[in-house]
CSV table of N, CA and C in Angstrom, one decimal:
chain,number,residue,atom,x,y,z
A,1,LEU,N,-14.9,-2.5,23.9
A,1,LEU,CA,-15.6,-3.5,23.2
A,1,LEU,C,-15.2,-4.3,22.8
A,2,PRO,N,-16.0,-5.6,22.5
A,2,PRO,CA,-15.2,-6.8,22.2
A,2,PRO,C,-14.7,-6.7,21.0
A,3,LEU,N,-13.7,-8.0,20.8
A,3,LEU,CA,-12.7,-7.7,19.5
A,3,LEU,C,-13.6,-7.8,18.1
A,4,GLN,N,-14.5,-8.8,18.1
A,4,GLN,CA,-15.1,-9.3,17.0
A,4,GLN,C,-16.2,-7.9,16.5
A,5,PRO,N,-17.0,-7.4,17.2
A,5,PRO,CA,-17.9,-6.6,16.4
A,5,PRO,C,-16.7,-5.1,15.7
A,6,VAL,N,-15.8,-5.2,16.6
A,6,VAL,CA,-14.8,-3.9,16.2
A,6,VAL,C,-14.0,-4.2,14.9
A,7,LEU,N,-13.8,-5.5,14.9
A,7,LEU,CA,-13.3,-6.1,13.7
A,7,LEU,C,-14.0,-6.1,12.3
A,8,LEU,N,-15.1,-6.2,12.9
A,8,LEU,CA,-16.5,-6.1,11.7
A,8,LEU,C,-16.6,-4.5,11.2
A,9,LEU,N,-16.8,-3.8,12.2
A,9,LEU,CA,-16.8,-2.6,12.1
A,9,LEU,C,-15.7,-1.9,10.9
A,10,LEU,N,-14.4,-2.2,11.3
A,10,LEU,CA,-13.2,-1.6,10.6
A,10,LEU,C,-13.0,-2.5,9.3
A,11,VAL,N,-13.5,-3.6,9.1
A,11,VAL,CA,-13.6,-4.0,7.3
A,11,VAL,C,-14.8,-3.7,7.0
A,12,GLY,N,-15.8,-3.6,7.6
A,12,GLY,CA,-16.7,-3.0,6.9
A,12,GLY,C,-16.6,-1.5,6.6
A,13,TRP,N,-16.2,-0.7,7.3
A,13,TRP,CA,-15.8,0.7,6.9
A,13,TRP,C,-14.8,0.8,5.7
A,14,LEU,N,-13.7,-0.4,5.6
A,14,LEU,CA,-13.0,-0.4,4.7
A,14,LEU,C,-13.9,-0.6,3.5
A,15,LEU,N,-14.5,-1.7,3.4
A,15,LEU,CA,-15.0,-2.1,2.1
A,15,LEU,C,-16.0,-1.0,1.5
A,16,LEU,N,-16.9,-0.2,2.7
A,16,LEU,CA,-18.1,0.6,2.0
A,16,LEU,C,-16.8,1.9,1.8
A,17,TRP,N,-16.0,2.4,2.4
A,17,TRP,CA,-14.8,3.5,1.6
A,17,TRP,C,-14.7,3.2,0.4
A,18,LEU,N,-14.0,2.1,0.3
A,18,LEU,CA,-13.5,1.5,-1.4
A,18,LEU,C,-14.4,1.7,-2.4
A,19,ALA,N,-15.9,1.0,-1.9
A,19,ALA,CA,-17.1,0.9,-2.8
A,19,ALA,C,-17.4,2.4,-3.2
A,20,GLU,N,-17.5,3.6,-2.3
A,20,GLU,CA,-18.0,4.7,-2.7
A,20,GLU,C,-16.7,5.4,-3.6
A,21,GLY,N,-15.8,4.6,-3.9
A,21,GLY,CA,-14.8,5.1,-4.7
A,21,GLY,C,-14.1,6.4,-4.1
A,22,ARG,N,-13.7,6.2,-2.9
A,22,ARG,CA,-12.8,7.3,-2.1
A,22,ARG,C,-11.3,7.0,-2.4
A,23,LEU,N,-10.9,5.8,-3.0
A,23,LEU,CA,-9.5,5.5,-3.3
A,23,LEU,C,-9.3,6.0,-4.7
A,24,ALA,N,-8.5,6.8,-4.5
A,24,ALA,CA,-8.1,7.6,-5.9
A,24,ALA,C,-7.3,6.6,-6.6
A,25,SER,N,-7.4,6.7,-8.1
A,25,SER,CA,-6.9,5.8,-9.0
A,25,SER,C,-5.5,5.7,-8.9
A,26,ASP,N,-4.8,6.7,-8.3
A,26,ASP,CA,-3.3,6.5,-8.4
A,26,ASP,C,-2.8,6.3,-7.1
A,27,GLU,N,-3.9,6.2,-5.9
A,27,GLU,CA,-3.5,5.7,-4.6
A,27,GLU,C,-3.3,4.2,-4.2
A,28,LEU,N,-2.3,3.8,-3.6
A,28,LEU,CA,-2.2,2.3,-3.6
A,28,LEU,C,-2.7,1.8,-2.0
A,29,LEU,N,-3.4,0.9,-2.1
A,29,LEU,CA,-3.9,0.1,-0.9
A,29,LEU,C,-2.4,0.0,-0.2
A,30,PRO,N,-2.4,-0.4,1.1
A,30,PRO,CA,-1.5,-0.9,1.8
A,30,PRO,C,-1.4,-2.4,1.4
A,31,SER,N,-0.2,-3.0,1.6
A,31,SER,CA,-0.3,-4.3,1.5
A,31,SER,C,-0.7,-5.1,2.7
A,32,THR,N,-1.7,-5.9,2.6
A,32,THR,CA,-2.5,-6.4,3.9
A,32,THR,C,-2.3,-8.1,3.7
A,33,VAL,N,-2.2,-8.6,5.0
A,33,VAL,CA,-2.3,-10.1,5.3
A,33,VAL,C,-3.1,-10.0,6.2
A,34,TRP,N,-4.2,-11.3,5.9
A,34,TRP,CA,-5.2,-11.8,6.8
A,34,TRP,C,-4.6,-13.2,7.7
A,35,MET,N,-4.6,-12.8,9.0
A,35,MET,CA,-4.1,-14.0,9.9
A,35,MET,C,-5.1,-14.7,10.5
A,36,ALA,N,-5.4,-15.9,10.1
A,36,ALA,CA,-6.4,-16.8,10.7
A,36,ALA,C,-6.8,-18.0,10.6
A,37,PRO,N,-7.2,-18.9,11.3
A,37,PRO,CA,-7.1,-20.3,11.1
A,37,PRO,C,-8.3,-20.6,9.9
A,38,VAL,N,-7.9,-20.2,9.0
A,38,VAL,CA,-8.8,-20.3,7.7
A,38,VAL,C,-9.3,-21.7,7.2
A,39,LEU,N,-8.0,-22.5,7.0
A,39,LEU,CA,-8.2,-23.9,6.3
A,39,LEU,C,-8.1,-25.1,7.4
A,40,ASN,N,-9.0,-24.8,8.3
A,40,ASN,CA,-9.4,-25.3,9.3
A,40,ASN,C,-10.7,-25.3,9.9
A,41,ALA,N,-12.0,-26.3,9.8
A,41,ALA,CA,-12.9,-26.1,9.9
A,41,ALA,C,-13.6,-25.1,11.5
A,42,GLY,N,-14.6,-24.3,11.4
A,42,GLY,CA,-15.1,-23.6,12.5
A,42,GLY,C,-15.4,-22.1,12.0
A,43,GLY,N,-16.0,-21.7,13.1
A,43,GLY,CA,-16.4,-20.1,12.9
A,43,GLY,C,-15.5,-19.3,12.4
A,44,PHE,N,-14.4,-19.3,13.1
A,44,PHE,CA,-13.4,-18.2,12.8
A,44,PHE,C,-13.0,-18.8,11.2
A,45,SER,N,-12.8,-19.9,10.7
A,45,SER,CA,-12.6,-20.1,9.2
A,45,SER,C,-13.5,-19.9,8.6
A,46,SER,N,-15.2,-19.6,8.5
A,46,SER,CA,-15.7,-19.3,7.7
A,46,SER,C,-16.1,-17.8,7.8
A,47,GLU,N,-15.7,-17.3,8.8
A,47,GLU,CA,-15.7,-15.5,9.2
A,47,GLU,C,-14.5,-15.2,8.0
A,48,ALA,N,-13.2,-15.9,8.5
A,48,ALA,CA,-12.3,-15.5,7.7
A,48,ALA,C,-12.3,-15.6,5.9
A,49,MET,N,-13.3,-16.9,5.4
A,49,MET,CA,-13.2,-16.8,4.2
A,49,MET,C,-14.0,-15.8,3.4
A,50,ALA,N,-14.9,-15.5,4.5
A,50,ALA,CA,-16.1,-14.6,3.6
A,50,ALA,C,-15.0,-12.9,3.9
A,51,TYR,N,-14.6,-12.7,4.4
A,51,TYR,CA,-13.5,-11.3,4.6
A,51,TYR,C,-12.5,-11.5,3.6
A,52,ILE,N,-12.0,-12.8,3.7
A,52,ILE,CA,-10.9,-12.9,2.3
A,52,ILE,C,-11.4,-12.8,0.9
A,53,GLU,N,-12.8,-13.2,0.8
A,53,GLU,CA,-13.0,-13.3,-0.7
A,53,GLU,C,-13.4,-11.6,-1.0
A,54,ALA,N,-13.7,-11.2,0.3
A,54,ALA,CA,-14.7,-9.6,0.2
A,54,ALA,C,-13.1,-8.9,-0.3
A,55,LEU,N,-12.1,-8.8,0.5
A,55,LEU,CA,-11.0,-8.2,0.5
A,55,LEU,C,-10.2,-8.7,-0.8
A,56,ARG,N,-10.2,-9.7,-1.4
A,56,ARG,CA,-9.5,-10.2,-2.4
A,56,ARG,C,-10.4,-9.4,-3.8
A,57,ALA,N,-11.6,-9.2,-3.7
A,57,ALA,CA,-12.3,-8.6,-4.6
A,57,ALA,C,-11.9,-7.2,-4.8
A,58,VAL,N,-11.6,-6.6,-3.3
A,58,VAL,CA,-11.4,-5.0,-3.2
A,58,VAL,C,-10.0,-4.9,-4.1
A,59,PHE,N,-9.0,-5.6,-3.9
A,59,PHE,CA,-7.6,-5.5,-4.0
A,59,PHE,C,-7.4,-5.8,-5.6
A,60,ARG,N,-8.1,-6.9,-6.1
A,60,ARG,CA,-8.1,-6.9,-7.2
A,60,ARG,C,-8.6,-5.6,-8.4
A,61,ASP,N,-10.1,-5.3,-7.8
A,61,ASP,CA,-10.8,-4.0,-8.4
A,61,ASP,C,-9.9,-2.8,-8.3
A,62,ALA,N,-9.1,-2.9,-7.3
A,62,ALA,CA,-8.1,-1.2,-7.5
A,62,ALA,C,-7.1,-1.5,-8.3
A,63,ASP,N,-6.6,-2.8,-8.9
A,63,ASP,CA,-5.9,-2.8,-10.0
A,63,ASP,C,-4.6,-1.7,-9.9
A,64,ASN,N,-4.3,-1.6,-8.6
A,64,ASN,CA,-2.9,-0.6,-8.8
A,64,ASN,C,-1.7,-1.6,-7.9
A,65,GLY,N,-1.6,-2.8,-8.0
A,65,GLY,CA,-0.4,-3.7,-7.5
A,65,GLY,C,-0.2,-3.5,-6.1
A,66,ALA,N,-1.6,-3.2,-5.4
A,66,ALA,CA,-1.4,-3.6,-4.5
A,66,ALA,C,-1.5,-5.3,-3.9
A,67,GLU,N,-1.0,-5.4,-2.6
A,67,GLU,CA,-0.6,-7.2,-2.4
A,67,GLU,C,-1.7,-7.4,-1.4
A,68,PHE,N,-2.3,-8.6,-1.5
A,68,PHE,CA,-3.3,-9.3,-0.3
A,68,PHE,C,-3.1,-10.7,-0.5
A,69,GLY,N,-2.9,-11.4,0.7
A,69,GLY,CA,-2.9,-12.5,1.2
A,69,GLY,C,-3.2,-12.8,2.4
A,70,PHE,N,-3.5,-14.4,2.9
A,70,PHE,CA,-3.8,-14.8,4.1
A,70,PHE,C,-2.2,-15.8,4.5
A,71,ARG,N,-2.3,-16.0,6.0
A,71,ARG,CA,-1.5,-16.9,6.2
A,71,ARG,C,-2.6,-17.6,7.1
A,72,GLN,N,-2.2,-19.0,7.4
A,72,GLN,CA,-2.8,-20.1,8.3
A,72,GLN,C,-2.3,-19.6,9.4
A,73,PHE,N,-3.2,-19.5,10.6
A,73,PHE,CA,-2.6,-18.6,12.0
A,73,PHE,C,-3.6,-19.5,13.1
A,74,ALA,N,-3.1,-20.0,14.3
A,74,ALA,CA,-3.7,-20.1,15.2
A,74,ALA,C,-4.3,-21.6,15.4
A,75,GLU,N,-4.5,-22.2,14.2
A,75,GLU,CA,-4.9,-23.4,14.2
A,75,GLU,C,-4.1,-24.2,13.0
A,76,VAL,N,-3.9,-25.5,13.1
A,76,VAL,CA,-3.2,-26.5,12.1
A,76,VAL,C,-4.2,-26.4,10.8
A,77,GLU,N,-3.7,-26.4,9.9
A,77,GLU,CA,-4.2,-26.7,8.7
A,77,GLU,C,-4.8,-28.2,8.3
A,78,ASN,N,-6.3,-28.2,8.3
A,78,ASN,CA,-6.5,-29.3,8.3
A,78,ASN,C,-6.9,-30.3,6.6
A,79,ASP,N,-6.3,-31.0,6.3
A,79,ASP,CA,-6.2,-31.3,4.9
A,79,ASP,C,-7.7,-31.8,4.4
A,80,ASP,N,-8.2,-32.6,5.3
A,80,ASP,CA,-9.5,-33.1,5.0
A,80,ASP,C,-10.4,-31.7,4.7
A,81,PHE,N,-10.4,-30.8,5.3
A,81,PHE,CA,-11.1,-29.7,5.2
A,81,PHE,C,-11.1,-29.0,4.3
A,82,VAL,N,-9.7,-28.8,3.6
A,82,VAL,CA,-9.2,-28.0,2.4
A,82,VAL,C,-9.8,-28.7,1.1
A,83,THR,N,-9.6,-30.1,1.4
A,83,THR,CA,-10.2,-31.1,0.3
A,83,THR,C,-11.4,-31.0,-0.1
A,84,GLY,N,-12.2,-31.0,1.1
A,84,GLY,CA,-13.5,-31.2,0.8
A,84,GLY,C,-14.1,-29.6,0.5
A,85,LEU,N,-13.2,-28.4,0.4
A,85,LEU,CA,-13.8,-27.3,0.0
A,85,LEU,C,-14.2,-27.4,-1.7
A,86,PRO,N,-15.0,-26.5,-2.1
A,86,PRO,CA,-15.5,-26.7,-3.5
A,86,PRO,C,-14.2,-26.2,-4.2
A,87,SER,N,-13.8,-26.7,-5.5
A,87,SER,CA,-12.4,-26.6,-5.9
A,87,SER,C,-12.4,-25.3,-6.5
A,88,ASP,N,-12.9,-24.2,-6.7
A,88,ASP,CA,-12.9,-22.9,-7.3
A,88,ASP,C,-12.6,-22.2,-5.9
A,89,ILE,N,-13.4,-22.6,-5.0
A,89,ILE,CA,-12.7,-21.9,-3.6
A,89,ILE,C,-11.4,-22.1,-3.0
A,90,ARG,N,-11.3,-23.5,-2.9
A,90,ARG,CA,-10.1,-24.2,-2.5
A,90,ARG,C,-8.6,-23.5,-3.7
A,91,VAL,N,-8.9,-23.4,-4.7
A,91,VAL,CA,-8.1,-22.5,-5.7
A,91,VAL,C,-7.6,-21.4,-5.0
A,92,ARG,N,-8.8,-20.6,-4.9
A,92,ARG,CA,-8.5,-19.4,-4.8
A,92,ARG,C,-7.7,-19.2,-3.3
A,93,LEU,N,-8.3,-19.9,-2.0
A,93,LEU,CA,-7.6,-20.1,-1.1
A,93,LEU,C,-6.3,-20.2,-1.1
A,94,LEU,N,-5.8,-21.2,-1.9
A,94,LEU,CA,-4.6,-21.8,-1.8
A,94,LEU,C,-3.9,-20.6,-2.5
A,95,GLU,N,-4.1,-20.0,-3.5
A,95,GLU,CA,-3.4,-19.0,-4.2
A,95,GLU,C,-3.4,-17.8,-3.2
A,96,LEU,N,-4.2,-17.6,-2.3
A,96,LEU,CA,-4.2,-16.4,-1.6
A,96,LEU,C,-3.0,-16.7,-0.5
A,97,LYS,N,-3.4,-18.1,0.0
A,97,LYS,CA,-2.3,-18.5,1.2
A,97,LYS,C,-0.8,-18.4,0.6
A,98,ASP,N,-0.4,-18.7,-0.5
A,98,ASP,CA,0.7,-18.7,-1.3
A,98,ASP,C,1.1,-17.1,-1.4
A,99,ALA,N,0.3,-16.3,-1.5
A,99,ALA,CA,0.7,-14.9,-1.8
A,99,ALA,C,1.2,-14.5,-0.2
A,100,GLY,N,0.1,-14.8,1.0
A,100,GLY,CA,0.5,-14.5,2.0
A,100,GLY,C,1.9,-15.1,2.5
A,101,ASP,N,2.2,-16.5,2.5
A,101,ASP,CA,3.3,-16.6,2.8
A,101,ASP,C,5.1,-16.3,1.8
A,102,ARG,N,4.4,-15.9,0.9
A,102,ARG,CA,6.0,-15.3,0.0
A,102,ARG,C,6.5,-13.9,0.7
A,103,ARG,N,5.2,-13.2,1.0
A,103,ARG,CA,6.2,-11.9,1.5
A,103,ARG,C,6.3,-12.1,3.1
A,104,GLU,N,7.5,-11.2,3.2
A,104,GLU,CA,8.4,-11.3,4.3
A,104,GLU,C,7.5,-10.2,5.4
A,105,SER,N,7.3,-9.3,5.0
A,105,SER,CA,6.5,-8.1,5.8
A,105,SER,C,5.4,-7.4,5.2
A,106,TRP,N,4.5,-6.8,5.6
A,106,TRP,CA,3.1,-6.3,5.2
A,106,TRP,C,2.9,-4.6,5.7
A,107,ASP,N,2.5,-4.2,5.2
A,107,ASP,CA,2.1,-3.1,5.8
A,107,ASP,C,1.0,-3.1,6.7
A,108,VAL,N,0.2,-3.9,6.6
A,108,VAL,CA,-1.2,-4.2,7.5
A,108,VAL,C,-1.2,-5.5,7.7
A,109,ALA,N,-1.4,-6.4,9.2
A,109,ALA,CA,-1.6,-7.5,9.3
A,109,ALA,C,-2.8,-7.6,10.2
A,110,ILE,N,-3.6,-8.2,9.7
A,110,ILE,CA,-4.8,-8.2,10.7
A,110,ILE,C,-4.8,-9.8,10.9
A,111,CYS,N,-4.9,-9.8,12.6
A,111,CYS,CA,-5.0,-11.0,13.2
A,111,CYS,C,-6.5,-11.5,13.9
A,112,HIS,N,-7.1,-12.7,13.2
A,112,HIS,CA,-8.3,-12.9,13.4
A,112,HIS,C,-8.3,-14.2,14.0
A,113,SER,N,-7.9,-13.9,15.7
A,113,SER,CA,-8.1,-15.0,15.9
A,113,SER,C,-8.3,-14.5,17.6
A,114,THR,N,-8.7,-15.9,18.6
A,114,THR,CA,-9.1,-15.4,19.9
A,114,THR,C,-7.7,-14.5,20.8
A,115,PRO,N,-7.8,-13.7,21.4
A,115,PRO,CA,-6.7,-12.9,21.9
A,115,PRO,C,-5.7,-13.5,22.7
A,116,ASP,N,-6.1,-15.0,23.0
A,116,ASP,CA,-5.0,-15.8,23.7
A,116,ASP,C,-3.9,-16.1,22.7
A,117,PHE,N,-4.1,-16.3,21.4
A,117,PHE,CA,-3.1,-16.2,20.8
A,117,PHE,C,-2.0,-15.4,20.4
A,118,TRP,N,-2.5,-14.0,21.0
A,118,TRP,CA,-1.6,-12.9,20.8
A,118,TRP,C,-0.7,-12.7,22.0
A,119,LEU,N,-0.8,-13.8,22.9
A,119,LEU,CA,0.2,-13.8,24.1
A,119,LEU,C,1.3,-14.6,24.1
A,120,ALA,N,2.5,-14.4,24.2
A,120,ALA,CA,3.5,-15.6,24.2
A,120,ALA,C,3.2,-16.8,25.1
A,121,ASP,N,2.6,-16.6,26.1
A,121,ASP,CA,2.0,-18.0,26.9
A,121,ASP,C,0.8,-18.2,26.4
A,122,GLY,N,0.1,-17.8,25.5
A,122,GLY,CA,-1.0,-18.3,25.2
A,122,GLY,C,-1.2,-19.5,24.6
A,123,ALA,N,-2.3,-20.2,24.4
A,123,ALA,CA,-2.8,-21.3,23.3
A,123,ALA,C,-1.4,-22.2,23.0
A,124,TYR,N,-0.4,-22.0,22.4
A,124,TYR,CA,0.7,-23.0,22.4
A,124,TYR,C,1.8,-22.9,23.2
A,125,GLY,N,1.6,-22.1,24.0
A,125,GLY,CA,2.6,-22.0,25.2
A,125,GLY,C,3.9,-20.7,24.5
């Protein structure tokens, strides 16, 4: 299966599972970091922002100390793009980026990029 539909299924399943209340109140979500070219204009960025916003709400509503953040990955952050975002979105994203950068290790790391970035000789060599 192509990566993107599988990723959509996994994230969709997680959100549905949580929305149906299958997470016990004393059960912790795993700490999760989303790695994507979020702060650089493009299709991956807009997809990542949608996933990040949905997962931010899930982690916030879980209210059990679970951590969530993202790391800029695969493309360099574009200051003009970031400055052009609506201020409420920009503030939320930068807070989540700080959270993603603060923690050294995560229980779950989701890589949202083209497969060539996973290879040692891919993308940037």
